[in-house]
Coordinates of C-alpha atoms and ligand atoms in Angstrom, one line a residue:
M1 CA 155.3 39.2 52.9
D2 CA 155.7 39.8 56.6
S3 CA 154.5 36.3 58.1
R4 CA 152.1 38.0 60.5
E5 CA 150.2 39.7 57.8
T6 CA 147.5 38.3 55.7
A7 CA 147.6 37.1 52.2
H8 CA 144.5 39.3 51.6
C9 CA 144.5 41.1 48.3
S10 CA 142.8 44.5 48.1
Q11 CA 140.3 45.4 45.2
P12 CA 140.9 48.7 43.7
V13 CA 138.0 51.3 44.6
A14 CA 137.5 51.3 40.9
A15 CA 134.3 53.2 41.0
A16 CA 135.8 56.6 42.2
P17 CA 136.8 59.1 39.6
K18 CA 140.5 59.0 38.5
R19 CA 142.4 62.1 39.5
P20 CA 145.6 63.1 40.9
R21 CA 145.7 63.0 44.6
R22 CA 148.1 63.6 47.5
V23 CA 148.2 61.0 50.3
L24 CA 149.4 62.5 53.7
L25 CA 150.7 59.5 55.4
A26 CA 150.9 59.8 59.4
A27 CA 153.8 58.5 61.2
P28 CA 154.1 56.9 63.6
R29 CA 151.1 54.5 62.5
S30 CA 150.3 50.9 62.8
F31 CA 152.0 48.3 65.3
C32 CA 153.1 49.6 68.6
A33 CA 155.5 47.9 70.9
G34 CA 152.8 46.1 73.0
V35 CA 151.0 44.5 69.9
E36 CA 154.4 43.4 68.4
R37 CA 155.2 41.5 71.5
A38 CA 151.8 39.9 71.8
I39 CA 151.7 38.7 68.3
D40 CA 155.4 37.8 68.4
A41 CA 154.5 35.5 71.7
V42 CA 151.7 33.8 69.7
E43 CA 154.0 33.3 66.6
A44 CA 157.0 31.8 68.7
L45 CA 154.6 29.3 70.5
L46 CA 153.2 28.3 67.3
E47 CA 156.6 27.6 65.8
H48 CA 158.2 26.0 69.0
R49 CA 155.3 24.2 70.7
G50 CA 153.2 23.7 67.9
A51 CA 149.4 24.1 67.2
P52 CA 146.8 24.5 68.9
V53 CA 147.8 27.5 70.9
Y54 CA 144.8 28.7 72.7
V55 CA 144.4 32.7 73.2
R56 CA 141.8 34.2 75.4
K57 CA 140.1 37.0 73.6
Q58 CA 141.5 38.4 70.4
I59 CA 145.4 38.7 70.9
V60 CA 145.1 42.2 69.6
H61 CA 141.9 43.9 68.2
N62 CA 142.4 43.3 64.6
A63 CA 140.5 41.0 62.5
H64 CA 143.4 40.5 59.9
V65 CA 145.9 39.5 62.6
V66 CA 143.5 37.2 64.3
R67 CA 142.6 35.5 61.0
E68 CA 146.1 35.0 60.1
L69 CA 147.1 33.5 63.4
E70 CA 144.0 31.3 63.3
R71 CA 145.3 30.1 60.1
R72 CA 148.3 29.0 61.5
G73 CA 146.8 27.1 64.4
A74 CA 145.9 29.7 67.2
V75 CA 142.5 29.0 68.6
F76 CA 140.8 32.1 70.0
V77 CA 138.2 31.8 72.9
E78 CA 136.2 34.0 74.7
E79 CA 136.7 32.6 78.1
L80 CA 138.9 30.0 79.9
D81 CA 136.3 27.2 80.2
E82 CA 136.7 26.7 76.3
V83 CA 140.2 25.6 76.8
P84 CA 141.0 21.9 77.5
S85 CA 142.4 21.4 81.0
G86 CA 146.1 21.6 81.3
A87 CA 146.4 23.3 77.8
L88 CA 148.4 26.3 77.1
V89 CA 146.8 29.6 76.8
V90 CA 147.9 33.1 76.1
F91 CA 146.5 36.1 77.6
S92 CA 145.9 38.9 75.2
A93 CA 147.7 42.4 75.2
H94 CA 144.7 44.0 76.9
G95 CA 145.5 42.0 80.2
V96 CA 143.0 40.1 82.4
S97 CA 141.7 40.4 86.0
P98 CA 143.1 38.6 89.0
Q99 CA 140.0 36.5 88.7
V100 CA 140.9 35.1 85.3
R101 CA 144.4 34.2 86.6
V102 CA 142.8 32.2 89.6
Q103 CA 140.6 30.3 87.1
A104 CA 143.6 29.5 84.8
E105 CA 145.3 28.1 88.0
Q106 CA 142.2 26.0 89.0
R107 CA 142.0 24.7 85.4
G108 CA 145.7 23.8 85.5
L109 CA 146.3 25.9 82.4
E110 CA 149.8 26.9 81.5
V111 CA 149.6 30.6 81.0
V112 CA 151.7 32.8 78.8
D113 CA 150.9 36.4 79.8
A114 CA 151.1 38.8 76.8
T115 CA 149.6 41.5 78.5
C116 CA 151.3 44.9 77.3
P117 CA 153.7 46.1 80.0
L118 CA 152.0 49.5 79.9
V119 CA 148.6 48.0 80.9
T120 CA 150.3 46.0 83.7
K121 CA 151.6 49.3 84.9
V122 CA 148.0 50.6 85.3
H123 CA 147.0 47.2 87.1
A124 CA 149.9 47.8 89.7
E125 CA 148.6 51.3 90.2
A126 CA 145.0 50.2 90.6
R127 CA 146.3 47.9 93.4
R128 CA 148.5 50.3 95.0
F129 CA 145.8 53.1 95.0
A130 CA 143.2 50.7 96.4
A131 CA 145.6 49.4 99.0
R132 CA 146.3 52.9 100.4
G133 CA 142.5 53.4 100.9
D134 CA 141.5 55.5 97.8
T135 CA 138.5 55.1 95.7
V136 CA 140.1 54.6 92.3
I137 CA 138.0 56.4 89.4
L138 CA 139.2 54.5 86.2
I139 CA 138.6 56.6 83.1
G140 CA 137.8 54.3 80.2
H141 CA 135.1 52.7 78.3
V142 CA 132.7 50.3 80.3
G143 CA 132.9 46.7 79.0
H144 CA 136.2 47.1 77.2
E145 CA 138.6 44.3 77.9
E146 CA 141.4 46.4 79.3
V147 CA 138.9 48.2 81.6
E148 CA 137.4 44.8 82.8
G149 CA 140.9 43.8 83.7
T150 CA 142.0 46.9 85.4
L151 CA 138.6 47.0 87.3
G152 CA 139.2 43.5 88.4
E153 CA 142.2 44.6 90.5
A154 CA 140.0 46.1 93.1
P155 CA 136.5 46.0 92.1
E156 CA 135.0 47.2 95.5
H157 CA 137.4 50.3 95.4
T158 CA 136.9 51.3 91.7
V159 CA 134.3 53.2 89.7
V160 CA 134.5 53.7 86.0
V161 CA 133.7 57.0 84.3
E162 CA 133.4 57.5 80.6
S163 CA 132.8 61.1 80.2
V164 CA 132.7 64.6 81.6
P165 CA 129.0 64.3 82.6
D166 CA 129.8 61.0 84.5
V167 CA 131.9 63.0 87.0
A168 CA 128.9 64.9 88.3
T169 CA 127.4 61.6 89.6
V170 CA 130.3 59.4 90.3
E171 CA 130.0 58.3 94.1
V172 CA 133.1 57.9 96.1
A173 CA 133.4 56.9 99.8
D174 CA 135.7 59.8 101.0
P175 CA 136.2 62.8 98.5
R176 CA 139.5 63.5 100.2
R177 CA 140.7 59.9 99.3
V178 CA 140.4 59.6 95.6
S179 CA 142.9 58.7 92.7
Y180 CA 142.4 58.3 89.1
L181 CA 143.7 56.1 86.4
T182 CA 143.0 55.9 82.6
Q183 CA 142.4 53.1 80.0
T184 CA 145.7 53.2 77.9
T185 CA 144.0 54.0 74.5
L186 CA 141.9 57.0 75.1
A187 CA 141.7 60.4 73.4
V188 CA 144.2 62.5 74.8
Q189 CA 142.2 65.8 74.5
E190 CA 138.9 64.2 75.9
T191 CA 140.8 62.6 78.8
T192 CA 142.2 65.9 79.9
E193 CA 138.9 67.4 80.0
I194 CA 137.6 64.6 82.1
I195 CA 140.8 64.9 84.6
E196 CA 139.9 68.7 84.8
A197 CA 136.4 68.0 85.8
L198 CA 137.6 65.4 88.5
T199 CA 140.0 67.9 89.9
R200 CA 137.2 70.5 90.1
R201 CA 134.9 68.0 92.0
F202 CA 137.7 66.4 94.0
P203 CA 140.4 68.8 94.6
H204 CA 142.4 66.1 96.6
I205 CA 142.5 63.7 93.7
R206 CA 145.7 61.9 93.2
A207 CA 147.1 61.2 89.7
P208 CA 149.2 58.3 88.5
G209 CA 152.9 58.7 88.6
S210 CA 153.0 59.0 84.9
Q211 CA 150.1 59.4 82.5
D212 CA 148.5 56.2 81.6
I213 CA 147.5 56.9 78.0
C214 CA 150.4 55.0 76.3
Y215 CA 153.1 56.5 74.2
A216 CA 151.6 54.7 71.1
T217 CA 148.0 56.2 71.5
T218 CA 149.5 59.7 72.1
N219 CA 151.9 59.6 69.0
R220 CA 149.4 58.4 66.6
Q221 CA 146.9 60.9 67.7
L222 CA 149.4 63.6 67.6
A223 CA 150.5 62.5 64.0
V224 CA 146.9 62.8 62.9
E225 CA 146.4 66.1 64.3
Q226 CA 149.3 67.6 62.3
I227 CA 148.0 66.5 59.0
V228 CA 144.4 66.2 59.2
E229 CA 143.3 69.9 58.5
A230 CA 145.2 69.9 55.3
A231 CA 143.3 66.7 54.1
D232 CA 139.6 66.5 52.7
V233 CA 139.2 63.0 54.2
L234 CA 140.9 61.0 56.9
L235 CA 141.2 57.1 56.4
V236 CA 142.1 55.0 59.5
V237 CA 143.0 51.5 59.0
G238 CA 141.9 49.5 62.0
S239 CA 139.2 47.4 63.3
A240 CA 135.9 48.6 64.8
N241 CA 136.7 47.1 68.2
S242 CA 140.2 48.8 68.2
S243 CA 139.8 51.7 70.9
N244 CA 142.8 53.4 69.5
S245 CA 141.8 53.3 66.0
V246 CA 138.2 54.6 66.9
R247 CA 140.0 57.7 68.5
L248 CA 141.9 58.5 65.7
V249 CA 138.7 58.8 63.6
E250 CA 137.4 61.0 66.4
V251 CA 140.6 63.3 66.1
G252 CA 139.9 63.8 62.5
E253 CA 136.0 64.6 63.2
R254 CA 137.1 67.0 66.1
H255 CA 139.4 68.8 63.5
G256 CA 136.5 69.3 61.0
T257 CA 137.7 66.6 58.7
R258 CA 135.4 63.6 57.4
A259 CA 137.1 60.5 58.9
H260 CA 136.3 56.8 58.0
L261 CA 137.7 53.5 59.9
I262 CA 138.4 50.8 57.3
E263 CA 139.1 47.3 58.0
D264 CA 141.3 47.3 54.7
A265 CA 141.4 48.8 51.2
T266 CA 138.2 46.9 50.3
A267 CA 136.1 48.9 52.6
I268 CA 136.9 52.3 50.9
E269 CA 133.5 53.7 49.6
P270 CA 134.4 55.5 46.3
A271 CA 132.0 58.4 47.3
W272 CA 134.3 59.2 50.2
I273 CA 137.2 60.0 48.1
A274 CA 135.5 61.2 44.9
G275 CA 136.2 64.9 45.2
A276 CA 139.1 64.4 47.5
E277 CA 142.4 65.9 46.4
A278 CA 144.3 65.3 49.9
I279 CA 143.7 62.2 51.9
A280 CA 145.2 61.8 55.3
L281 CA 146.2 58.1 56.0
T282 CA 147.0 56.4 59.3
A283 CA 146.5 52.9 61.0
G284 CA 145.8 52.1 64.7
A285 CA 148.3 50.3 66.7
S286 CA 147.0 46.8 66.3
A287 CA 146.6 47.2 62.4
P288 CA 149.4 45.8 60.2
G289 CA 151.4 48.2 58.1
K290 CA 150.8 46.0 55.0
L291 CA 147.2 46.9 55.1
V292 CA 148.2 50.6 54.6
D293 CA 150.3 49.7 51.7
E294 CA 147.5 48.1 50.3
V295 CA 145.3 51.1 50.7
I296 CA 148.0 53.1 48.9
V297 CA 147.9 50.8 45.9
A298 CA 144.3 50.9 45.8
L299 CA 144.5 54.8 45.8
R300 CA 147.0 54.6 43.0
S301 CA 144.7 52.7 40.7
L302 CA 142.5 55.9 40.8
G303 CA 145.1 58.1 39.1
P304 CA 148.7 59.5 40.1
V305 CA 149.3 59.8 44.0
T306 CA 152.0 61.9 45.6
L307 CA 152.8 60.3 48.8
V308 CA 154.0 62.8 51.8
E309 CA 154.9 61.1 54.9
H310 CA 154.7 63.4 58.0
V311 CA 156.8 62.2 60.8
A312 CA 155.3 63.5 64.3
T313 CA 158.0 61.6 66.2
V314 CA 160.1 58.5 65.8
E315 CA 159.5 55.4 68.0
D316 CA 162.2 53.0 69.0
L317 CA 160.4 51.2 72.0
H318 CA 160.6 47.5 72.2
F319 CA 159.5 45.1 74.9
T320 CA 161.1 41.8 75.8
P321 CA 158.9 38.9 75.1
P322 CA 157.0 37.1 78.0
V323 CA 159.5 34.6 79.8
A324 CA 157.4 31.6 78.7
A325 CA 157.5 32.7 75.0
R326 CA 161.4 33.0 74.8
F327 CA 163.0 30.4 72.7
R328 CA 166.3 31.9 71.8
Ligands
LIG401 FE1 150.6 48.8 74.9 FE2 149.8 51.1 74.1 FE3 150.2 49.4 72.4 FE4 148.0 49.1 74.1 S1 148.4 50.7 72.4 S2 149.4 47.4 73.5 S3 149.0 49.9 75.8 S4 151.7 50.2 73.7

């Protein structure tokens, strides 16, 4: 078993009728490079520095990952005042605002920053756009940790919009000096519609140098789009607070296919798959691949399964670990 994955054992969804099924497996699915890097950092610190390793917020948005790291000695806290002065603390993959960095310094904490480099890129853009005098329109979900962190880079110059209707009411200091950024884990299609609405309202709006929705989010949505219409139901492995996982469910629904977010195989309701001949299956970027394997095992307990993997694209991106978590 991969050390980062849980010892959790799935229970067959025994109440569903037995019948042959096809499982259309989306690829890419499961961990992205930013999630791998963040989990690897905590694991390396646990191994080389020993427990406890404090982590601000969930290192990645997955309950299984968090439980497994907790079992090995990670201590997850909501805010830095829960960390003893001078202790080691890891910042999660979603990033933090500059205010959190200042607080860490004031508390004398030793910081290991596991912010995904693709989130760090958005932070840098927020600073740059605000410094040139723009109002930064941040497309994203209010209250999401990543949005809180990015917003914190220039709070006086940033406004958040969540939807096309928000665009009509957003207020900016000067309509000719406006830029936009996006959360990295949004729905590609919906975000395009918001950007089009922004461009209609602010013809001078400036875009980031390259799109902020990350490669992993884009690829997982593309992979689902390519299979979901051939399926009776879509199962997405991921936690409810995982933005990119929830977006995958929405992709399925937008294509007219019933879709369900499941924490693991035990969450499958027999009624969802009772009449299903073809089941599309994927996992969000923070969900361990082992959980997908367990779903397949559970489905096999309900009759013969023909597994067909559809590879939309191949990912080979890896990020170097945070400097303070390199031990080799
Ligand atoms: Fe980074 Fe994208 Fe993964 Fe988030 S989903 S950790 S932005 S690669």
